[in-house]
PDB file of C-alpha atoms in Angstrom:
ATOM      1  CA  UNK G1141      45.984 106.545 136.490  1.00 38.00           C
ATOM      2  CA  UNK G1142      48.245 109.055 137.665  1.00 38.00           C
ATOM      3  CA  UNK G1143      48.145 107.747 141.433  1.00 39.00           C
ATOM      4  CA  UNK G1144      48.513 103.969 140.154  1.00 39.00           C
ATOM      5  CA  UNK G1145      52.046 105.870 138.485  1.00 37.00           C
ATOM      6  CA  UNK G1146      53.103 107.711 141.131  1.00 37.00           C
ATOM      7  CA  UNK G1147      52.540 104.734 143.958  1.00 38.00           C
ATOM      8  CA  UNK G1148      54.956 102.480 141.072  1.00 39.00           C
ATOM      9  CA  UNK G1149      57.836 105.440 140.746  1.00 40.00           C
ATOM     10  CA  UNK G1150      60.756 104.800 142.155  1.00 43.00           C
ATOM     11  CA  UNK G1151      63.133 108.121 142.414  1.00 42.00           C
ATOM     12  CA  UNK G1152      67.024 106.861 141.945  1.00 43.00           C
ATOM     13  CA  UNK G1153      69.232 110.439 142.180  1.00 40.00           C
ATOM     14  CA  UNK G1154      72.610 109.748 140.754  1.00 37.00           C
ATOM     15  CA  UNK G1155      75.343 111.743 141.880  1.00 36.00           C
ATOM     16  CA  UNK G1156      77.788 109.710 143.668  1.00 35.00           C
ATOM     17  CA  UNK G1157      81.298 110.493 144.403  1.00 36.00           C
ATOM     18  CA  UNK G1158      83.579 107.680 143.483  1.00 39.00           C
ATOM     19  CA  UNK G1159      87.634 107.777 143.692  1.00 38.00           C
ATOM     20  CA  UNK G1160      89.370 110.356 142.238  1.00 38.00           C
ATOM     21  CA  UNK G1161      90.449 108.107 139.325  1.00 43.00           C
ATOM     22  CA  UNK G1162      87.022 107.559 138.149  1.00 60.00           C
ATOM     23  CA  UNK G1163      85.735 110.910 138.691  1.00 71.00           C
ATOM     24  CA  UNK G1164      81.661 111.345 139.970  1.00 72.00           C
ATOM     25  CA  UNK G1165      79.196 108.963 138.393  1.00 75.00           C
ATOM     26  CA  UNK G1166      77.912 112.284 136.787  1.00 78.00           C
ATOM     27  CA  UNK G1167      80.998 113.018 135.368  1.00 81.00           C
ATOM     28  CA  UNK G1168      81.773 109.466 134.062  1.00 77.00           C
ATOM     29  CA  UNK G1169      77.308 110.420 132.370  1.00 79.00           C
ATOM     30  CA  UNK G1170      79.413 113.086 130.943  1.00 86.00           C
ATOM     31  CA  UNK G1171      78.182 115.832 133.182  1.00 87.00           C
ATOM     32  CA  UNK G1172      79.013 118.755 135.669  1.00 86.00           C
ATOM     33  CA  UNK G1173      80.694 116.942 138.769  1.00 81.00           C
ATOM     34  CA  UNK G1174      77.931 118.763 140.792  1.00 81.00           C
ATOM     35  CA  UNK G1175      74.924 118.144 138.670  1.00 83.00           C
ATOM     36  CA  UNK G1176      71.785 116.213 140.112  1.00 82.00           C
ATOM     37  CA  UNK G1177      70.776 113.494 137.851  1.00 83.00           C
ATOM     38  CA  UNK G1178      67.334 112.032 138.396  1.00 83.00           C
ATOM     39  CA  UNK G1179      65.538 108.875 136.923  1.00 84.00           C
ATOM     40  CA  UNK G1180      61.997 108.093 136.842  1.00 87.00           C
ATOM     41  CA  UNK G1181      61.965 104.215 137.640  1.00 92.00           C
ATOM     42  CA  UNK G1182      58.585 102.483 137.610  1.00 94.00           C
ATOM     43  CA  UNK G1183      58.512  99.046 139.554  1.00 92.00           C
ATOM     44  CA  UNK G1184      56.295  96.339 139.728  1.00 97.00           C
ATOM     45  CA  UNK G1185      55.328  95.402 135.966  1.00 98.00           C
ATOM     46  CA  UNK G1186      53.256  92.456 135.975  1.00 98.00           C
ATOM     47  CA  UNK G1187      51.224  92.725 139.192  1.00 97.00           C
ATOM     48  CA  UNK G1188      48.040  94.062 137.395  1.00 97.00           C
ATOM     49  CA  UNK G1189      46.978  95.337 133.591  1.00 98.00           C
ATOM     50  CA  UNK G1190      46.784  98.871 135.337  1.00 98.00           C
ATOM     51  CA  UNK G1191      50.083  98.592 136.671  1.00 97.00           C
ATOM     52  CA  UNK G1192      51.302  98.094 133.433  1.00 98.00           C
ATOM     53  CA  UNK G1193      48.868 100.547 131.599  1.00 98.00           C
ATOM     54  CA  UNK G1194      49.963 103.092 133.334  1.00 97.00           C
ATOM     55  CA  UNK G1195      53.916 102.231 133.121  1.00 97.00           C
ATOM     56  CA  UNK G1196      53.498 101.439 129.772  1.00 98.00           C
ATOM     57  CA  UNK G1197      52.046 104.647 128.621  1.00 98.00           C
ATOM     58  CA  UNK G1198      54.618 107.031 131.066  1.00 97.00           C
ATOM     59  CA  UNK G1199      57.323 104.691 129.535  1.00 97.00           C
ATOM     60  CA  UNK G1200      55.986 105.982 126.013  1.00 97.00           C
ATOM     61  CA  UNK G1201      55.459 109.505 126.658  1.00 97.00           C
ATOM     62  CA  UNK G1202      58.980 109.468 128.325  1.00 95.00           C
ATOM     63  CA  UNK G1203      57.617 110.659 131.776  1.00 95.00           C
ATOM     64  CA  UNK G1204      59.600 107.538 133.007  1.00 94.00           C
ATOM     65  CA  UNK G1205      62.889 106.274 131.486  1.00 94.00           C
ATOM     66  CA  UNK G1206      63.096 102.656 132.937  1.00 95.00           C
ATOM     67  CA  UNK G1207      60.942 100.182 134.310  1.00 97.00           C
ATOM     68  CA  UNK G1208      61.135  96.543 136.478  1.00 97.00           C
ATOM     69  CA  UNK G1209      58.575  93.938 135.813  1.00 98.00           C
ATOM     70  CA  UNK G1210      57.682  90.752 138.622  1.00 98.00           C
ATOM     71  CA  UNK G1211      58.019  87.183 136.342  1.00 98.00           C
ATOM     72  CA  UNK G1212      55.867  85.224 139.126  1.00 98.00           C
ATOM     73  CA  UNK G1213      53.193  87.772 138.475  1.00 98.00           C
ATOM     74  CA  UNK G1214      49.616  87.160 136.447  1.00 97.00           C
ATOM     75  CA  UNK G1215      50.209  89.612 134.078  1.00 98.00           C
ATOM     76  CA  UNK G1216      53.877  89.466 132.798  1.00 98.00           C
ATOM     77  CA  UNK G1217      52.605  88.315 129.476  1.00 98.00           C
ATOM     78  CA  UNK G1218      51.531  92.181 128.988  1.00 98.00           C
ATOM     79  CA  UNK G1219      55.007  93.721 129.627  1.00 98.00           C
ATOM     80  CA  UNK G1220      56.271  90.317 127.289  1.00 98.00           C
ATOM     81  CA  UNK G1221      54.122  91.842 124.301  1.00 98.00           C
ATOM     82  CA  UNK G1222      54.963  95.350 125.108  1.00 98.00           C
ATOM     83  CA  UNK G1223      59.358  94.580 125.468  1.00 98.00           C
ATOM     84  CA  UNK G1224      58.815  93.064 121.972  1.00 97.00           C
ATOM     85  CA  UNK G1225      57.342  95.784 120.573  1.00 98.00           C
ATOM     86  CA  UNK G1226      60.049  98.532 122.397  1.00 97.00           C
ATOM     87  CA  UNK G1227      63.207  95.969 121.979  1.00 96.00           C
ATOM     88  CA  UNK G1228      64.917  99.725 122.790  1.00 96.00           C
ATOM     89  CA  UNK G1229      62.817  99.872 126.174  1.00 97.00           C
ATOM     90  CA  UNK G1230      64.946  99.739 129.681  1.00 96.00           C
ATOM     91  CA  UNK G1231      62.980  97.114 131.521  1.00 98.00           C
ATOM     92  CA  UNK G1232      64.789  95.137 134.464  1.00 97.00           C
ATOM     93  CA  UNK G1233      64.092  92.076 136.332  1.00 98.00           C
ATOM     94  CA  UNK G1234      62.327  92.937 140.187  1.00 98.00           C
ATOM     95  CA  UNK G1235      63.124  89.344 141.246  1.00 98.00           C
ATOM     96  CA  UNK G1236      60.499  88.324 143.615  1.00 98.00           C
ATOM     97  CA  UNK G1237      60.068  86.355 146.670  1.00 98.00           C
ATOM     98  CA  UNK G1238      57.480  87.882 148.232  1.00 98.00           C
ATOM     99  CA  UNK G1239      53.138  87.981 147.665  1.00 98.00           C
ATOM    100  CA  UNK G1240      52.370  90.937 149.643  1.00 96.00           C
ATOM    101  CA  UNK G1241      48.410  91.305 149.120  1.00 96.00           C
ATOM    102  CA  UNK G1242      46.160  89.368 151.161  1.00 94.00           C
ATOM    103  CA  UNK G1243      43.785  88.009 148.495  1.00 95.00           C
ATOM    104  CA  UNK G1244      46.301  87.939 145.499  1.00 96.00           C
ATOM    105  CA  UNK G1245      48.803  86.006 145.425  1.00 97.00           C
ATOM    106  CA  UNK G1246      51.498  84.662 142.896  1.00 98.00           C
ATOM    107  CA  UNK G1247      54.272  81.683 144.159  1.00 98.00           C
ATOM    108  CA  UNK G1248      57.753  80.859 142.464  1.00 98.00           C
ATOM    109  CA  UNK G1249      58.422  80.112 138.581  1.00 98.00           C
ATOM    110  CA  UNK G1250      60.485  76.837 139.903  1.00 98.00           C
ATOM    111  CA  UNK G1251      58.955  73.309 141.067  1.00 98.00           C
ATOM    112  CA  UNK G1252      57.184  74.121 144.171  1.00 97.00           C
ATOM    113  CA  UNK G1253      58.673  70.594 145.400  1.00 97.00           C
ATOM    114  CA  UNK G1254      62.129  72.459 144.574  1.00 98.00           C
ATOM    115  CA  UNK G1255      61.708  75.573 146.619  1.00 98.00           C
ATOM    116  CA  UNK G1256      59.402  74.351 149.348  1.00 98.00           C
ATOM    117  CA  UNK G1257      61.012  77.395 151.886  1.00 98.00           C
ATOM    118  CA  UNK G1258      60.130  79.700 149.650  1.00 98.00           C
ATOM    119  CA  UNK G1259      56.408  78.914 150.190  1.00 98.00           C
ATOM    120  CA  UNK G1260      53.477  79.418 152.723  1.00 96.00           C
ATOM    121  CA  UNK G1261      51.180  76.994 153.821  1.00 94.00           C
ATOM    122  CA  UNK G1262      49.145  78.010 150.690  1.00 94.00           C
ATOM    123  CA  UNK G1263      51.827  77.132 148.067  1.00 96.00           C
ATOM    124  CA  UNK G1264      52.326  81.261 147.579  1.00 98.00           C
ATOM    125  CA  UNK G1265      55.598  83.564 148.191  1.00 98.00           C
ATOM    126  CA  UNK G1266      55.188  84.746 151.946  1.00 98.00           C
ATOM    127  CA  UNK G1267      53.807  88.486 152.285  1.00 96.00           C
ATOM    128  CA  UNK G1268      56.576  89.319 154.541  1.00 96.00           C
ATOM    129  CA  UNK G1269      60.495  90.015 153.388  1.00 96.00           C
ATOM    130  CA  UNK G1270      61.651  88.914 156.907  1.00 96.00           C
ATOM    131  CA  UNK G1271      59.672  85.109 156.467  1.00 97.00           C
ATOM    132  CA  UNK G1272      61.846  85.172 153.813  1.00 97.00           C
ATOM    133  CA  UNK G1273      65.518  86.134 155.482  1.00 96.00           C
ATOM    134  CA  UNK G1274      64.274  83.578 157.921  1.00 97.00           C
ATOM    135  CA  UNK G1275      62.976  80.532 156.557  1.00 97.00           C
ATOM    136  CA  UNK G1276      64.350  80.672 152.748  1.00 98.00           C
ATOM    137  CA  UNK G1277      67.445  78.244 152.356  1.00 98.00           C
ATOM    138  CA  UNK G1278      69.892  79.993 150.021  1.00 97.00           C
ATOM    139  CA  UNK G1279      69.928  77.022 147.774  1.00 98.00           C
ATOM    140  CA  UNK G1280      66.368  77.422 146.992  1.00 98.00           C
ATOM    141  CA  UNK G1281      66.649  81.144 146.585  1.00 98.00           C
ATOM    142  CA  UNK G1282      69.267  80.869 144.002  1.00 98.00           C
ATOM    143  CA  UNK G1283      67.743  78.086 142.231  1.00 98.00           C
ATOM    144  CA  UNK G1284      64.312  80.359 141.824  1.00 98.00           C
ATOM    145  CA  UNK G1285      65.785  83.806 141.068  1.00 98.00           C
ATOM    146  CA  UNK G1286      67.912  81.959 138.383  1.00 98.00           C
ATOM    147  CA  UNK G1287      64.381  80.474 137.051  1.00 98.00           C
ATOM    148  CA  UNK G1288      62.934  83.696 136.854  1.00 98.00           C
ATOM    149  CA  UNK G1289      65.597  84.807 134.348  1.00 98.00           C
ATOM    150  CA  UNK G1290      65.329  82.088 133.008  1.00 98.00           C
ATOM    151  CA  UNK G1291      61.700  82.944 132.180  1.00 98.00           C
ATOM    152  CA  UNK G1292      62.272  86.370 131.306  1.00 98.00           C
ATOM    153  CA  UNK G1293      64.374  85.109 128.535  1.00 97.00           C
ATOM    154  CA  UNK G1294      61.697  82.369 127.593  1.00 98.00           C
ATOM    155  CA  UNK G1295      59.473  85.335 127.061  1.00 98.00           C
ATOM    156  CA  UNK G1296      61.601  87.414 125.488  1.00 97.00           C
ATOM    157  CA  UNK G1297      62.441  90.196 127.593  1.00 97.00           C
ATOM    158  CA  UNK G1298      65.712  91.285 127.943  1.00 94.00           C
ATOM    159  CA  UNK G1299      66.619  92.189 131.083  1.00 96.00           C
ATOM    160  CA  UNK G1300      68.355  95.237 131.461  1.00 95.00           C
ATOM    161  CA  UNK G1301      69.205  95.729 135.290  1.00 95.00           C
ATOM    162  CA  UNK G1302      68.082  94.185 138.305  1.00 96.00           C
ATOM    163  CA  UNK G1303      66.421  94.480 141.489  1.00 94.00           C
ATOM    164  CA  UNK G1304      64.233  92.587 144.389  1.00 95.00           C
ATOM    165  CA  UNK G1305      60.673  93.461 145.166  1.00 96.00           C
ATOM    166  CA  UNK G1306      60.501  94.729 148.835  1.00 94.00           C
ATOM    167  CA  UNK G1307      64.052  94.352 149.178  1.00 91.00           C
ATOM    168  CA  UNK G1308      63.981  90.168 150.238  1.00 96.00           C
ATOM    169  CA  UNK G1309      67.253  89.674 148.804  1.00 95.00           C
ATOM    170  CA  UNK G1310      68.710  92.555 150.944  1.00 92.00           C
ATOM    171  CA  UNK G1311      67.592  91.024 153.982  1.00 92.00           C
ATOM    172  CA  UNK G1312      70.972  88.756 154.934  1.00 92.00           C
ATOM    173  CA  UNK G1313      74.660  88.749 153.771  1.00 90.00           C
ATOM    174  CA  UNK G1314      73.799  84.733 152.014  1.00 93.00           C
ATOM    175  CA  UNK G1315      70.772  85.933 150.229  1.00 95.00           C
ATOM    176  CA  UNK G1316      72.168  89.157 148.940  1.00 92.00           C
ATOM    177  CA  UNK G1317      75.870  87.306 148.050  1.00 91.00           C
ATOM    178  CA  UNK G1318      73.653  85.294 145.800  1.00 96.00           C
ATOM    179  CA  UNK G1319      71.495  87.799 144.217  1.00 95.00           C
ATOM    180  CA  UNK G1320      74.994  89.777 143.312  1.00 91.00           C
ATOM    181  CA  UNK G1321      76.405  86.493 141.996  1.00 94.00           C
ATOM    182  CA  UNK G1322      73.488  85.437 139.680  1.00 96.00           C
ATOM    183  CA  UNK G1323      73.255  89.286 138.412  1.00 94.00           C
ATOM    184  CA  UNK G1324      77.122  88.977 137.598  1.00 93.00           C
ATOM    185  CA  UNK G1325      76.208  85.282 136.000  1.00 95.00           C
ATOM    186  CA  UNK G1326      74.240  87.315 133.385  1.00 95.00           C
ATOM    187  CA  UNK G1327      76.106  90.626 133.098  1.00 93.00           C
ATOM    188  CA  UNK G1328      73.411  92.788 134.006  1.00 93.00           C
ATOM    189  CA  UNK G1329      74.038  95.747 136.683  1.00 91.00           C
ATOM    190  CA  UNK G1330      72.275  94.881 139.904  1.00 92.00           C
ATOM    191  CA  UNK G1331      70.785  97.612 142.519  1.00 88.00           C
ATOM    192  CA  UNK G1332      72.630  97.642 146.018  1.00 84.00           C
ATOM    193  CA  UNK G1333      72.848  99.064 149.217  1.00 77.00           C
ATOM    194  CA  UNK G1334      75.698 100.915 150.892  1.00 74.00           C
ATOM    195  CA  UNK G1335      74.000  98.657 154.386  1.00 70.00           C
ATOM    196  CA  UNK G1336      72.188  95.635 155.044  1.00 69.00           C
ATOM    197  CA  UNK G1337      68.950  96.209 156.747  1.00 63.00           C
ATOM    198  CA  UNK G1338      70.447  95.904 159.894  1.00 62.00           C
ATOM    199  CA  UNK G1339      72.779  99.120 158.861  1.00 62.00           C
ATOM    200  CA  UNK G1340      75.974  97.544 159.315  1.00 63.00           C
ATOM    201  CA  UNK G1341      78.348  97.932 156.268  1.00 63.00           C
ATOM    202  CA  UNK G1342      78.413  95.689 153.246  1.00 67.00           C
ATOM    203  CA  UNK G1343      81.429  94.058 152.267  1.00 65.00           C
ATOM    204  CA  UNK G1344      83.040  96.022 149.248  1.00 57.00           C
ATOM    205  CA  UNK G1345      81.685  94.896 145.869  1.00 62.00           C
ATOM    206  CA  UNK G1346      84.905  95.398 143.550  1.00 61.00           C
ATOM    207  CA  UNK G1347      83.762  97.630 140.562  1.00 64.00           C
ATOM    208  CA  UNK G1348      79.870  97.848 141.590  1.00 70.00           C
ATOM    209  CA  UNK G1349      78.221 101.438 142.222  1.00 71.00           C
ATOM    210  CA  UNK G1350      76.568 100.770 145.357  1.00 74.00           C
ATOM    211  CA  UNK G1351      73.181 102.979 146.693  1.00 78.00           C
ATOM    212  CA  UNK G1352      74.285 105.554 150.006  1.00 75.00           C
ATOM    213  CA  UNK G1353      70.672 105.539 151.007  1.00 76.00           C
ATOM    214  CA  UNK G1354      66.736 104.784 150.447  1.00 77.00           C
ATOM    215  CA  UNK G1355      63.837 107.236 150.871  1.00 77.00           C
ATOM    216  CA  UNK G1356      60.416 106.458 150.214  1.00 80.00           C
ATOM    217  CA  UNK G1357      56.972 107.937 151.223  1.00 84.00           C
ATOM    218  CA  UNK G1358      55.438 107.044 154.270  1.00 85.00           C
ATOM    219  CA  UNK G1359      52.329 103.673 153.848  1.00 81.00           C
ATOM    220  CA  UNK G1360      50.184 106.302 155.777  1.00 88.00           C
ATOM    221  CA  UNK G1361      50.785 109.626 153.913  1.00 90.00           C
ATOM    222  CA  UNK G1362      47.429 109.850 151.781  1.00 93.00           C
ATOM    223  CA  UNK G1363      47.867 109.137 147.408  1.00 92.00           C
ATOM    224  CA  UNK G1364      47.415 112.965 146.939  1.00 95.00           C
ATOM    225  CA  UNK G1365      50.650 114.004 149.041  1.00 93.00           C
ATOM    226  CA  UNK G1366      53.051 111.264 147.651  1.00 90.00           C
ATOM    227  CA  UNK G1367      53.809 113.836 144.754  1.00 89.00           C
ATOM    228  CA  UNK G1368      54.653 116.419 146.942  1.00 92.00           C
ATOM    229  CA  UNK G1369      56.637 114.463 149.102  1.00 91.00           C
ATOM    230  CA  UNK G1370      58.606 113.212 146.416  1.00 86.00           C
ATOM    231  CA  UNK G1371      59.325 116.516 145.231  1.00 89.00           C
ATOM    232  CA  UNK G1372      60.489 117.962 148.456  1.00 90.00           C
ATOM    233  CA  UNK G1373      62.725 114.984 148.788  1.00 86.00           C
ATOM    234  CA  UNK G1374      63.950 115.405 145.370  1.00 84.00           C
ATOM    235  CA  UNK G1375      64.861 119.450 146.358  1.00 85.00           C
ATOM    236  CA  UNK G1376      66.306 118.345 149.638  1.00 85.00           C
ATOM    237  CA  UNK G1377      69.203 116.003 148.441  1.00 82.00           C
ATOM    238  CA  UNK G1378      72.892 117.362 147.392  1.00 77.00           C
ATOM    239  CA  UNK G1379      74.909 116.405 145.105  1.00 75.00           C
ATOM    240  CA  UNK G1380      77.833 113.682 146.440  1.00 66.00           C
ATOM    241  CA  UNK G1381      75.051 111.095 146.746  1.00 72.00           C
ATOM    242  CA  UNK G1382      73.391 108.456 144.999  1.00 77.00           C
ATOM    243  CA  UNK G1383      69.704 108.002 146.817  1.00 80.00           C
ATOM    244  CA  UNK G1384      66.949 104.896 145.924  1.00 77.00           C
TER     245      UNK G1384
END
């Protein structure tokens, strides 16, 4: 259980400097302008009962304070039952185009005949973000992330930020101008990058609080050291940042 948490914790440090005007986000939290402010994010809600077993019951105990669930996914009906019961609970969308595992897949919430580019030979999201940046047409993209909230509505769930499961959306200036516009289409705060994957510089987003960097435990560093990784990570960063 504790290893199915950690490997779904995402570790956002808030402590960005903004204009003078506006003061640090800390400060606007009212806080110290130096103070590190850290939330326990767990991603991926949906994917698998443990996944949400364990998310649901750090959630509960307040280990974690907020939580992103996958609509495409088998078992989004779980975290449906479980938003109805915590109406108070901070659970965003993780809008997915990607299947990453090799024997479990899940494909798009929209006509497959209506996103066709969005799809593998096998009718299933591609495993790979960059099939994605390559082959999805932007129409398509917006029409299925618009679905999914759609769906997340249908269900009940209220979605209370957004993001996009292995980062597809970041992957080109079209996809990610469309995953900003559809997040501003429902008024929910959406989870951005400073740079595209590329590293060049995104154009300014006009009153959006935007991410100066990403850190995130190697795929190879064994279960057992991804705490202490994350820890030392957490001790290294200064204030005047705001790391995903």
């Amino acid at each position: 259980m504790q290893s199915l948490l950690w490997s779904s914790v995402v570790l956002v440090f808030f402590a960005s400097t903004l204009t003078a005007q506006t003061g640090t986000i800390a400060e606007r939290l009212g806080y110290a302008r130096d103070v590190k402010l850290l939330i326990l994010h767990a991603d991926d809600l949906g994917t698998a009962h443990s996944v949400n077993a364990a998310s649901f019951d750090a959630l509960n105990k307040g280990a974690i304070s907020s939580a992103s669930f996958m609509i495409p996914t088998p078992w989004i009906s779980e975290v449906a039952a479980y938003a109805k019961a915590h109406p108070d609970a901070d659970l965003g969308i993780h809008l997915t185009l990607t299947s990453e595992w090799e024997t479990y897949r899940w494909g798009s919430v929209a006509s497959s005949d209506k996103v066709p580019t969005l799809l593998d030979s096998s009718g299933t999201f591609p495993n790979d973000e960059a099939i994605v940046a390559k082959k999805a047409k932007p129409a398509e993209v917006e029409r299925e992330i618009r679905a999914q909230l759609d769906r997340a509505r249908a269900l009940g769930i209220q979605s209370t930020h957004a993001d996009s499961h292995m980062r597809a959306l970041f992957t080109t200036p079209e996809l990610f101008a469309i995953y900003a516009k559809v997040a501003r289409d429902h008024h929910i705060p959406f989870m951005a990058t400073k740079e595209d994957p590329q590293g060049s510089p995104r154009a300014p987003l006009s009153g959006d609080v935007l991410v100066d960097a990403i850190m995130g435990v190697d795929p190879n560093t064994p279960p057992e050291k991804w705490k202490q990784y994350y820890l030392d990570a957490i001790a290294g960063l200064k204030p005047g940042s705001l790391t995903y």
